[in-house]
XYZ file of C-alpha atoms in Angstrom:
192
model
C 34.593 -29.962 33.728
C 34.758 -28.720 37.211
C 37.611 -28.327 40.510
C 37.360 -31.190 42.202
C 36.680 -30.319 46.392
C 38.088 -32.374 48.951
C 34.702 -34.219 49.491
C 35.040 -35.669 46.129
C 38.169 -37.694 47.003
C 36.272 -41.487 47.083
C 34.851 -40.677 43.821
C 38.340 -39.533 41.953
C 39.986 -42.216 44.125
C 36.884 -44.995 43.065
C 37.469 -43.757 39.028
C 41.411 -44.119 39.225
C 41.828 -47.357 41.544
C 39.317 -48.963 38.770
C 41.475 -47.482 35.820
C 44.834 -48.383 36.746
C 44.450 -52.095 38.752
C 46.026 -53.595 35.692
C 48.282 -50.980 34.868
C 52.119 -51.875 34.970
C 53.918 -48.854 35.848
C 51.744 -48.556 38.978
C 52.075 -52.031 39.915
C 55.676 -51.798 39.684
C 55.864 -49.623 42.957
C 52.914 -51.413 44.890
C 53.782 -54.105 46.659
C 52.225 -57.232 45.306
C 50.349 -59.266 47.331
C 46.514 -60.406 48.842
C 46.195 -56.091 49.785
C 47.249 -54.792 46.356
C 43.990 -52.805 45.434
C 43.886 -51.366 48.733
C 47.723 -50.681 47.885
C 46.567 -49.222 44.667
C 43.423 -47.098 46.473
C 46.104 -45.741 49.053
C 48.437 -45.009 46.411
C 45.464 -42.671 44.331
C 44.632 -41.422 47.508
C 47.990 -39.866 48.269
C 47.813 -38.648 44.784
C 44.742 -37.226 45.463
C 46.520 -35.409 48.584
C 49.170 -33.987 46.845
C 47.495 -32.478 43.562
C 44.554 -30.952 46.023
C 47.704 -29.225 48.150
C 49.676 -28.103 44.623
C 47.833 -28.685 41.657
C 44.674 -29.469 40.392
C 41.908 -32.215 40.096
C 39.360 -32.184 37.703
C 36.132 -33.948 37.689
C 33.718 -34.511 34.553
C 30.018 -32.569 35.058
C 28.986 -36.141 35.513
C 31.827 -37.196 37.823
C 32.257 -40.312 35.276
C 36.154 -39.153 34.417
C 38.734 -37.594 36.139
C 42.341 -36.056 36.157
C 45.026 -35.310 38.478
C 47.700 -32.936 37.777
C 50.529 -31.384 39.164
C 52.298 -28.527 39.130
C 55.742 -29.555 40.069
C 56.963 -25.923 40.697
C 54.258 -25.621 43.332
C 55.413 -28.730 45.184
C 57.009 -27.778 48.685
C 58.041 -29.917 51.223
C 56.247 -29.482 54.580
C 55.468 -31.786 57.757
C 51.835 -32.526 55.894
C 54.213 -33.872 52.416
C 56.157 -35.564 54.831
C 53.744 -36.958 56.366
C 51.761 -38.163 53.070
C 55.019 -39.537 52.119
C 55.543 -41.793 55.437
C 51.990 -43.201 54.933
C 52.555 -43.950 51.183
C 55.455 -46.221 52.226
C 53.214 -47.862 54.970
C 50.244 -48.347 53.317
C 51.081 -48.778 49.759
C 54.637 -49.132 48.351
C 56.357 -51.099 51.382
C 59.917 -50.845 52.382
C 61.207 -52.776 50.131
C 59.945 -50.780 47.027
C 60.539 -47.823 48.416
C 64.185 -47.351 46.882
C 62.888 -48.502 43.180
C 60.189 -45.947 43.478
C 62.361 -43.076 44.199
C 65.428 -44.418 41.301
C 62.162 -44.322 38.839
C 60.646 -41.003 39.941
C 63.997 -39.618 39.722
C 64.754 -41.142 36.472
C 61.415 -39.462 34.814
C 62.103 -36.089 36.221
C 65.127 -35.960 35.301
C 63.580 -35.900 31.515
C 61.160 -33.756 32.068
C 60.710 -31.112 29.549
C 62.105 -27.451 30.336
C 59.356 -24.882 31.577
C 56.443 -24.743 33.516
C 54.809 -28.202 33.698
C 51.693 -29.590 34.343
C 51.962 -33.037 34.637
C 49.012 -35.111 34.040
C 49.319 -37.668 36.932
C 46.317 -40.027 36.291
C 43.579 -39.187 33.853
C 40.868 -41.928 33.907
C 36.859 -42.342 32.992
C 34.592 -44.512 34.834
C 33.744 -48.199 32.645
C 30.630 -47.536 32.354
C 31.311 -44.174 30.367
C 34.745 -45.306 28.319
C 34.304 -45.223 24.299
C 31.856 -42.420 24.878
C 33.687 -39.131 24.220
C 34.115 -38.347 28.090
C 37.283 -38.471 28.401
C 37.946 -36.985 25.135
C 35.735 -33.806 26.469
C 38.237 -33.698 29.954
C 41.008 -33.797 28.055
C 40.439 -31.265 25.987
C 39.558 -28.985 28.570
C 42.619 -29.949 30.159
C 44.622 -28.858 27.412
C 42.597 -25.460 27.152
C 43.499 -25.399 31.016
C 47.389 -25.634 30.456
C 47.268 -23.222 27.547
C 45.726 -20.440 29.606
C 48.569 -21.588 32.273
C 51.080 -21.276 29.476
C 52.149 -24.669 30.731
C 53.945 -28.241 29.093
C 51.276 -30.916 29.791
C 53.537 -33.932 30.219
C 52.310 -37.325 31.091
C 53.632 -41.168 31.211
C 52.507 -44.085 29.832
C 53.011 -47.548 30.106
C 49.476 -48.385 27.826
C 50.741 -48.681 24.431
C 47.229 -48.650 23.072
C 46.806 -44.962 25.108
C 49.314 -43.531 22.807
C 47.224 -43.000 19.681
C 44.710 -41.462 21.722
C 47.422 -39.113 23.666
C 48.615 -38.232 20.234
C 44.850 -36.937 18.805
C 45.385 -33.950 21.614
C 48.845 -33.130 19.915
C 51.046 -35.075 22.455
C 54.316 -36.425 20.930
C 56.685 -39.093 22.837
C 59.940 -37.457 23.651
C 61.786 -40.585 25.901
C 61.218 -43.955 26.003
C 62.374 -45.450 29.757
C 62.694 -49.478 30.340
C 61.826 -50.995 33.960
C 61.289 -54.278 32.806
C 58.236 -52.838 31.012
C 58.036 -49.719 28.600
C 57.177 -46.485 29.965
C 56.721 -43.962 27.221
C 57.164 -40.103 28.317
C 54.415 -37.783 26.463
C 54.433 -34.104 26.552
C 51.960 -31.123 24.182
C 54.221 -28.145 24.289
C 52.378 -24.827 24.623
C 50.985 -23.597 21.339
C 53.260 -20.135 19.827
């Protein structure tokens, strides 16, 4: 596993937009219409911008998998944030979604464990490498990475079938939220 740098942002973005295009809590906020992937590549992008500015983004040796995560105590609000923010609504979520994206962001913090967290944002492997033990490998060096941190790892899911494999790296399901679809919150404490 290695830091992502900036000049890897098509690849992560190419990985994730391919992962999640069917994925229902991310199609939720993106506006649905003839422009959704390029809602959902905007919407990874920003992603991208946000965990390069105050967390971290992980790329397999191969660049087949890859992982954003954030450190929410990190996040600060500047004119760049802002910014990223205005062009998320623009490009991705719409006006009209805006206000359900924020009530559902809010909702899911507001159960966020206690401590420091690193939230796993998007985790995905290429389809060409899935059922091969990649993303197994990045996700166990993700873990590694959050113990050394002394961090939570938490995570959502709306991929019931994810769960089992979530649970393999010691993740447990603490809240279950309803949109109109299930979204399961995850979290691996830090080992005593």
């Amino acid at each position: 596993m290695k830091r992502a740098a900036y000049s890897d942002k098509s690849r992560v973005v190419q990985i994730l937009t391919e992962s999640f295009r069917d994925n229902k809590s991310v199609n939720y906020i993106i506006k649905q219409d003839k422009h959704r992937i390029e809602r959902l590549t905007n919407l990874i992008g920003y992603s991208f911008g946000l965990c390069y500015l105050f967390g971290d983004i992980f790329l397999s040796d191969d660049n087949s998998a890859c992982a954003l995560i954030m450190r929410p105590d990190k996040k600060k609000t500047t004119l760049k944030t802002i910014g990223l923010d205005i062009k998320l609504i623009f490009s991705s979520i719409g006006f009209s979604n805006a206000s359900k994206a924020m009530r559902r962001e809010a909702a899911i913090k507001k159960h966020h464990p206690c401590g420091p967290l690193y939230y796993l944002w998007f985790i995905g492997v290429a389809s060409s490498k899935q059922h091969k033990g990649t993303g197994s490998r990045l996700m166990n060096e993700i873990v590694a990475e959050a113990n050394n941190q002394k961090r939570i790892i938490c995570l959502e899911t709306s991929t019931l079938q994810n769960i089992p494999w979530y649970q393999k790296f010691g993740f447990t399901i603490y809240k279950e939220l309803d949109f109109g679809y299930r979204l399961y919150c995850l979290k691996r404490d830090v080992p005593k």
